[in-house]
Short mmCIF file of C-alpha atoms in Angstrom, two decimals:
data_model
loop_
_atom_site.label_atom_id
_atom_site.label_comp_id
_atom_site.label_asym_id
_atom_site.label_seq_id
_atom_site.Cartn_x
_atom_site.Cartn_y
_atom_site.Cartn_z
CA MET H 1 203.91 132.07 260.58
CA PRO H 2 201.13 133.92 262.42
CA THR H 3 197.62 132.60 261.93
CA ASN H 4 194.20 134.19 262.10
CA ASN H 5 192.68 132.34 265.06
CA ARG H 6 189.20 133.63 264.32
CA ARG H 7 189.35 132.36 260.73
CA SER H 8 190.78 128.98 261.72
CA SER H 9 188.11 128.64 264.41
CA ASN H 10 185.41 129.42 261.85
CA GLN H 11 186.83 126.87 259.43
CA ALA H 12 186.70 124.27 262.21
CA MET H 13 182.95 124.79 262.46
CA GLN H 14 180.77 122.35 260.55
CA ILE H 15 177.21 122.75 259.32
CA HIS H 16 174.97 119.69 259.45
CA SER H 17 171.32 118.87 258.92
CA PHE H 18 169.42 118.97 262.20
CA GLU H 19 168.87 115.59 263.85
CA PRO H 20 165.70 115.48 265.97
CA GLY H 21 166.03 113.96 269.40
CA ALA H 22 166.38 115.02 273.01
CA ALA H 23 169.92 116.35 272.57
CA GLY H 24 169.09 118.15 269.33
CA TYR H 25 166.06 119.94 270.74
CA ALA H 26 167.90 120.81 273.95
CA ALA H 27 170.60 122.44 271.83
CA LEU H 28 168.01 124.48 269.90
CA ALA H 29 166.53 125.65 273.19
CA ALA H 30 169.94 126.69 274.53
CA ILE H 31 170.73 128.71 271.40
CA GLY H 32 167.25 130.24 271.30
CA ALA H 33 167.55 131.24 274.97
CA SER H 34 170.92 132.90 274.41
CA THR H 35 169.25 136.16 273.40
CA PRO H 36 166.95 138.16 275.71
CA ALA H 37 163.32 137.14 275.31
CA GLN H 38 162.28 140.56 274.01
CA TYR H 39 164.71 140.19 271.10
CA ALA H 40 163.69 136.68 270.07
CA LEU H 41 162.48 136.35 266.49
CA ASP H 42 159.10 134.99 265.49
CA TYR H 43 158.93 131.18 265.43
CA GLU H 44 162.04 130.97 267.60
CA PHE H 45 161.85 129.44 271.06
CA ARG H 46 163.59 129.02 274.40
CA ASP H 47 162.05 125.68 275.32
CA ALA H 48 162.70 122.27 273.74
CA ASP H 49 159.02 121.32 273.81
CA ASP H 50 158.13 124.41 271.78
CA TRP H 51 160.68 123.44 269.12
CA ARG H 52 159.21 119.93 268.98
CA ALA H 53 155.71 121.37 268.65
CA LEU H 54 156.83 123.60 265.76
CA ASP H 55 158.28 120.65 263.88
CA ALA H 56 155.24 118.50 264.65
CA ALA H 57 152.90 121.18 263.29
CA PHE H 58 154.75 121.30 259.98
CA ALA H 59 154.89 117.51 259.78
CA GLN H 60 151.16 117.23 260.49
CA ALA H 61 150.44 119.83 257.80
CA GLY H 62 152.60 117.93 255.31
CA ARG H 63 154.86 120.93 254.78
CA PRO H 64 158.64 120.81 255.07
CA LEU H 65 160.68 122.79 257.56
CA VAL H 66 164.41 122.44 256.84
CA ARG H 67 166.93 123.17 259.60
CA TYR H 68 170.71 123.18 259.86
CA VAL H 69 172.93 123.42 262.91
CA ALA H 70 176.49 124.69 263.15
CA VAL H 71 178.74 122.69 265.48
CA ASP H 72 182.19 123.49 266.83
CA ARG H 73 185.20 121.20 266.74
CA ASP H 74 183.93 119.44 269.87
CA GLY H 75 180.56 118.73 268.25
CA ARG H 76 178.72 121.34 270.33
CA PRO H 77 175.86 123.10 268.48
CA VAL H 78 176.54 126.84 268.42
CA GLY H 79 174.06 128.11 265.82
CA TYR H 80 171.09 127.20 263.66
CA GLY H 81 169.43 128.24 260.44
CA TYR H 82 166.09 127.07 259.07
CA TYR H 83 163.42 127.90 256.54
CA PHE H 84 159.87 127.06 255.55
CA GLU H 85 157.48 128.26 252.88
CA ILE H 86 155.10 130.99 254.00
CA GLY H 87 151.55 129.69 253.83
CA TRP H 88 149.52 132.41 255.52
CA ALA H 89 149.66 135.02 252.75
CA PRO H 90 150.29 135.17 248.99
CA PRO H 91 152.25 135.02 246.79
CA PRO H 92 153.65 131.46 246.92
CA ARG H 93 157.32 130.44 246.85
CA ARG H 94 158.29 132.90 249.60
CA TYR H 95 160.31 131.39 252.44
CA TRP H 96 160.67 132.46 256.06
CA CYS H 97 164.27 132.17 257.25
CA VAL H 98 165.83 132.32 260.72
CA VAL H 99 169.53 132.36 261.57
CA ARG H 100 170.85 132.47 265.15
CA VAL H 101 174.38 132.06 266.52
CA LEU H 102 175.45 131.97 270.17
CA PRO H 103 176.66 135.43 271.26
CA GLU H 104 180.22 134.26 271.95
CA GLN H 105 180.42 132.80 268.42
CA GLN H 106 179.12 135.86 266.59
CA ARG H 107 181.13 138.09 264.24
CA ARG H 108 183.15 135.12 263.01
CA GLY H 109 181.31 134.55 259.76
CA LEU H 110 179.28 131.63 261.08
CA GLY H 111 175.93 133.37 260.58
CA GLY H 112 177.00 134.13 257.02
CA ARG H 113 177.77 130.47 256.38
CA LEU H 114 174.36 129.42 257.68
CA TYR H 115 172.75 132.10 255.52
CA GLN H 116 174.62 130.87 252.44
CA GLN H 117 173.42 127.31 253.13
CA LEU H 118 169.81 128.47 253.26
CA LEU H 119 170.27 130.61 250.15
CA ALA H 120 171.72 127.68 248.19
CA ASP H 121 168.81 125.46 249.21
CA LEU H 122 166.21 128.05 248.26
CA ARG H 123 167.76 128.69 244.88
CA GLY H 124 167.70 124.95 244.27
CA LEU H 125 163.99 124.91 245.12
CA GLY H 126 163.23 127.75 242.72
CA ALA H 127 162.14 130.04 245.55
CA GLY H 128 160.84 133.47 244.63
CA ALA H 129 161.98 135.27 247.78
CA MET H 130 163.45 134.78 251.23
CA LEU H 131 162.34 136.75 254.28
CA LEU H 132 164.09 137.28 257.58
CA GLU H 133 163.72 139.45 260.65
CA LEU H 134 166.33 141.81 262.07
CA ASP H 135 165.73 143.25 265.52
CA ASP H 136 166.54 146.89 266.06
CA THR H 137 169.48 146.14 268.36
CA LEU H 138 171.24 144.60 265.34
CA ALA H 139 170.68 147.60 263.07
CA PRO H 140 174.45 147.80 262.25
CA LEU H 141 173.99 144.57 260.26
CA ARG H 142 171.35 146.11 258.03
CA PRO H 143 173.69 147.74 255.46
CA ALA H 144 175.30 144.35 254.79
CA LEU H 145 171.88 142.78 254.26
CA GLU H 146 170.83 145.59 251.95
CA ARG H 147 173.97 145.01 249.90
CA ARG H 148 172.79 141.41 249.53
CA GLY H 149 169.51 142.67 248.09
CA PHE H 150 167.21 142.81 251.12
CA ARG H 151 164.57 145.52 251.47
CA GLU H 152 162.19 146.27 254.32
CA LEU H 153 158.62 145.00 253.98
CA LEU H 154 157.37 146.22 257.34
CA HIS H 155 158.43 147.10 260.85
CA SER H 156 157.06 145.51 264.01
CA TRP H 157 157.32 147.58 267.17
CA ALA H 158 157.01 146.57 270.79
CA PHE H 159 154.47 148.57 272.77
CA THR H 160 154.18 148.74 276.55
CA LEU H 161 151.27 150.06 278.60
CA ASP H 162 151.79 151.22 282.18
CA LEU H 163 148.65 150.04 283.94
CA GLY H 164 149.28 152.39 286.83
CA THR H 165 149.03 155.54 284.75
CA CYS H 166 146.62 154.65 281.93
CA GLU H 167 143.02 155.91 282.11
CA PRO H 168 140.67 153.35 280.53
CA ALA H 169 137.62 155.11 282.00
CA ARG H 170 138.06 157.78 279.31
CA PHE H 171 136.95 155.21 276.74
CA ALA H 172 134.05 153.63 278.61
CA THR H 173 131.59 154.72 275.92
CA ALA H 174 133.30 152.24 273.57
CA TYR H 175 131.09 149.52 275.04
CA HIS H 176 127.95 151.38 273.90
CA ARG H 177 128.83 150.69 270.27
CA LEU H 178 128.67 146.93 270.80
CA GLY H 179 124.87 146.85 270.70
CA ASP H 180 123.71 143.26 271.19
CA LEU H 181 127.23 141.86 271.09
CA THR H 182 128.59 140.36 274.31
CA ILE H 183 132.19 140.22 275.56
CA ALA H 184 132.85 137.24 277.81
CA PRO H 185 135.96 135.62 279.31
CA LEU H 186 136.71 132.15 278.02
CA ALA H 187 136.70 130.92 281.62
CA GLY H 188 133.02 131.87 281.77
CA GLU H 189 132.31 130.10 278.48
CA ILE H 190 133.91 126.95 279.84
CA ALA H 191 132.01 127.25 283.12
CA ARG H 192 128.65 127.45 281.34
CA GLY H 193 129.50 124.33 279.34
CA ALA H 194 129.87 126.01 275.96
CA ASP H 195 131.35 123.97 273.12
CA TRP H 196 133.86 126.77 272.70
CA LEU H 197 136.80 125.25 270.83
CA PRO H 198 135.28 124.51 267.37
CA PRO H 199 133.78 128.01 266.86
CA LEU H 200 136.84 129.72 268.32
CA HIS H 201 139.11 127.71 266.03
CA ARG H 202 136.95 128.66 263.03
CA LEU H 203 137.30 132.33 263.96
CA PHE H 204 141.05 132.04 264.46
CA THR H 205 141.67 130.35 261.12
CA GLN H 206 139.42 132.91 259.41
CA VAL H 207 141.40 135.90 260.70
CA ALA H 208 144.91 134.50 261.17
CA GLY H 209 145.94 135.36 257.62
CA ASP H 210 145.04 139.01 258.22
CA VAL H 211 147.70 139.30 260.92
CA PRO H 212 150.91 140.53 259.23
CA ILE H 213 153.09 138.14 261.26
CA PRO H 214 150.70 135.52 262.67
CA ILE H 215 151.30 133.87 266.02
CA HIS H 216 151.43 130.41 264.37
CA PRO H 217 153.23 129.82 261.05
CA ILE H 218 150.65 127.30 259.80
CA ALA H 219 147.64 129.09 258.31
CA ALA H 220 145.23 126.60 259.91
CA PRO H 221 146.90 125.15 263.02
CA PRO H 222 145.11 122.23 264.66
CA PRO H 223 142.44 122.97 267.27
CA ALA H 224 144.66 121.37 269.92
CA TRP H 225 147.20 124.15 269.43
CA LEU H 226 144.62 126.87 270.08
CA GLU H 227 143.28 124.96 273.07
CA HIS H 228 146.82 124.81 274.44
CA GLN H 229 147.23 128.56 273.96
CA ALA H 230 143.97 129.23 275.76
CA VAL H 231 144.08 126.86 278.71
CA GLY H 232 147.06 124.51 278.51
CA LEU H 233 150.23 126.58 278.91
CA PRO H 234 151.78 127.66 282.23
CA GLU H 235 151.19 131.24 281.10
CA SER H 236 147.59 130.68 279.93
CA LEU H 237 144.90 132.86 281.54
CA PRO H 238 141.41 131.65 280.51
CA GLU H 239 139.90 134.46 282.55
CA ALA H 240 141.91 136.95 280.42
CA PHE H 241 141.00 135.32 277.10
CA PHE H 242 138.09 137.42 275.90
CA VAL H 243 135.65 136.47 273.15
CA VAL H 244 132.93 138.52 271.49
CA ARG H 245 129.63 136.71 270.92
CA ASP H 246 126.85 137.51 268.51
CA GLY H 247 124.34 135.13 269.98
CA GLN H 248 126.33 131.90 270.18
CA ARG H 249 128.70 132.84 267.36
CA TYR H 250 132.21 134.02 268.17
CA VAL H 251 133.09 137.11 266.13
CA GLY H 252 136.10 138.52 267.99
CA MET H 253 138.86 137.53 270.36
CA SER H 254 141.72 139.02 272.35
CA TYR H 255 143.83 137.25 274.92
CA LEU H 256 146.62 137.76 277.40
CA HIS H 257 149.38 135.52 278.64
CA ALA H 258 151.26 135.94 281.88
CA ASP H 259 154.96 136.74 281.55
CA LEU H 260 156.50 133.96 283.62
CA ALA H 261 159.84 135.79 283.77
CA ALA H 262 158.25 139.01 285.07
CA PRO H 263 155.25 138.28 287.34
CA GLY H 264 153.89 141.82 287.07
CA ARG H 265 153.72 141.84 283.28
CA LEU H 266 151.21 140.52 280.74
CA TYR H 267 151.62 139.77 277.05
CA GLN H 268 148.84 140.68 274.61
CA ARG H 269 148.97 137.86 272.08
CA ILE H 270 146.37 138.66 269.43
CA THR H 271 143.30 140.81 268.91
CA ALA H 272 141.25 139.71 265.91
CA ILE H 273 137.77 140.46 264.58
CA ASP H 274 135.58 138.68 262.03
CA PRO H 275 135.83 140.80 258.84
CA ALA H 276 132.05 141.24 258.74
CA TYR H 277 132.14 142.92 262.15
CA ARG H 278 135.04 145.30 261.69
CA GLY H 279 134.62 149.06 261.94
CA ARG H 280 132.28 148.81 264.94
CA GLY H 281 134.78 149.55 267.71
CA ILE H 282 135.04 145.92 268.81
CA ALA H 283 138.85 145.86 268.88
CA LEU H 284 138.96 148.90 271.17
CA ALA H 285 136.39 147.35 273.51
CA LEU H 286 138.39 144.12 273.67
CA LYS H 287 141.60 145.99 274.44
CA LEU H 288 139.78 147.81 277.24
CA LYS H 289 138.69 144.48 278.71
CA THR H 290 142.28 143.25 278.81
CA ILE H 291 143.39 146.49 280.47
CA GLU H 292 140.62 146.21 283.06
CA TYR H 293 141.70 142.65 283.78
CA GLY H 294 145.32 143.64 284.29
CA ARG H 295 144.47 146.53 286.61
CA ALA H 296 142.00 144.46 288.64
CA HIS H 297 144.53 141.68 289.18
CA GLY H 298 147.49 143.80 290.21
CA TYR H 299 149.59 143.68 287.06
CA SER H 300 151.83 146.62 286.27
CA HIS H 301 152.33 146.45 282.49
CA ILE H 302 150.97 144.95 279.27
CA ARG H 303 153.36 144.35 276.40
CA THR H 304 152.36 143.73 272.79
CA ALA H 305 153.67 144.12 269.25
CA VAL H 306 152.08 145.83 266.25
CA GLU H 307 153.25 145.98 262.64
CA SER H 308 153.62 149.11 260.54
CA ASN H 309 151.04 147.87 258.01
CA ASN H 310 148.34 147.58 260.69
CA PRO H 311 147.38 151.27 261.05
CA SER H 312 144.09 150.67 262.86
CA MET H 313 145.73 148.72 265.69
CA LEU H 314 148.61 151.20 265.86
CA ALA H 315 146.05 153.96 266.33
CA ILE H 316 144.19 152.05 269.05
CA ASN H 317 147.36 151.32 271.01
CA ARG H 318 148.53 154.91 270.86
CA LYS H 319 145.09 156.17 271.86
CA LEU H 320 145.12 153.91 274.92
CA GLY H 321 148.56 155.13 276.00
CA PHE H 322 150.84 152.31 274.89
CA GLU H 323 154.43 153.54 274.55
CA GLN H 324 156.31 152.50 271.42
CA ARG H 325 159.62 150.72 271.97
CA GLU H 326 162.25 149.21 269.69
CA GLY H 327 161.17 146.28 267.57
CA LEU H 328 162.30 144.52 264.43
CA ALA H 329 162.26 144.85 260.67
CA LEU H 330 160.94 142.19 258.31
CA LEU H 331 163.23 142.11 255.29
CA GLU H 332 162.76 140.41 251.91
CA ARG H 333 165.20 139.44 249.19
CA ALA H 334 163.92 138.49 245.74
CA LEU H 335 165.65 135.40 244.34
#
């Protein structure tokens, strides 16, 4: 009797709770790296140390992150699914979910099985909603998700600026609006002996919840994490980490990371302003500083991402000449 090899292969797959350890984190990194970096989802990584750091952050915060792995008949991990409760914005009982399957194992129902495992867990917890991201290259999957009850909350687009053709000089008057405020690179703050980390961390935790999809999933990550972002990563550029000072108080920040896979490209990680100082053109001035840095140091492009519910930053990027590219949708299903 003929058999459906795809179905029998899927049935041979097993889903287990994730076991931390060198092999487990290496497997997560391999699966996370199986998709091009520009299509990676938020809170999904290509390096084992980043996965460990994510788990450590949740453990330190006393908040659970639950992860499952799918393994083939030889015990090789070929997919993962995980969830955690969103803590950066109300309402409570909403859970962020991620499902990823190796490309060669896709379209066999394995992603659906991981999804069903997460769904069963969340229903058991009395969750109010589950959220997941779908990048634009997987748009054909969207009708199936909508049939399951998902709806779009927002869209996040990639934007790229060609530093060879942009004209930042057209916006030089933006600096005039700063008044007594000062923009300084973090490298300069460190050089002058400033006690920079505590006030910068206070600013970050104050504004992180205003970012639609924050760079860190814990609303108040430890200062060591921010220090690592600023000066401790291979891609860190303290001279391209700009802060806005009102006297000795930090009231704004914007920073770049080098793209280690593309030496001519920079990533704009976050631009954030103290709420009391918004509406004064500070964000535009900060963006201009990052552009000036990139041009002065021979970079060709800056890449960033902006969400559809952040109209002010969308307007700034378009004004500066950033070109909108494909991105991803954030979908929600009420439970």
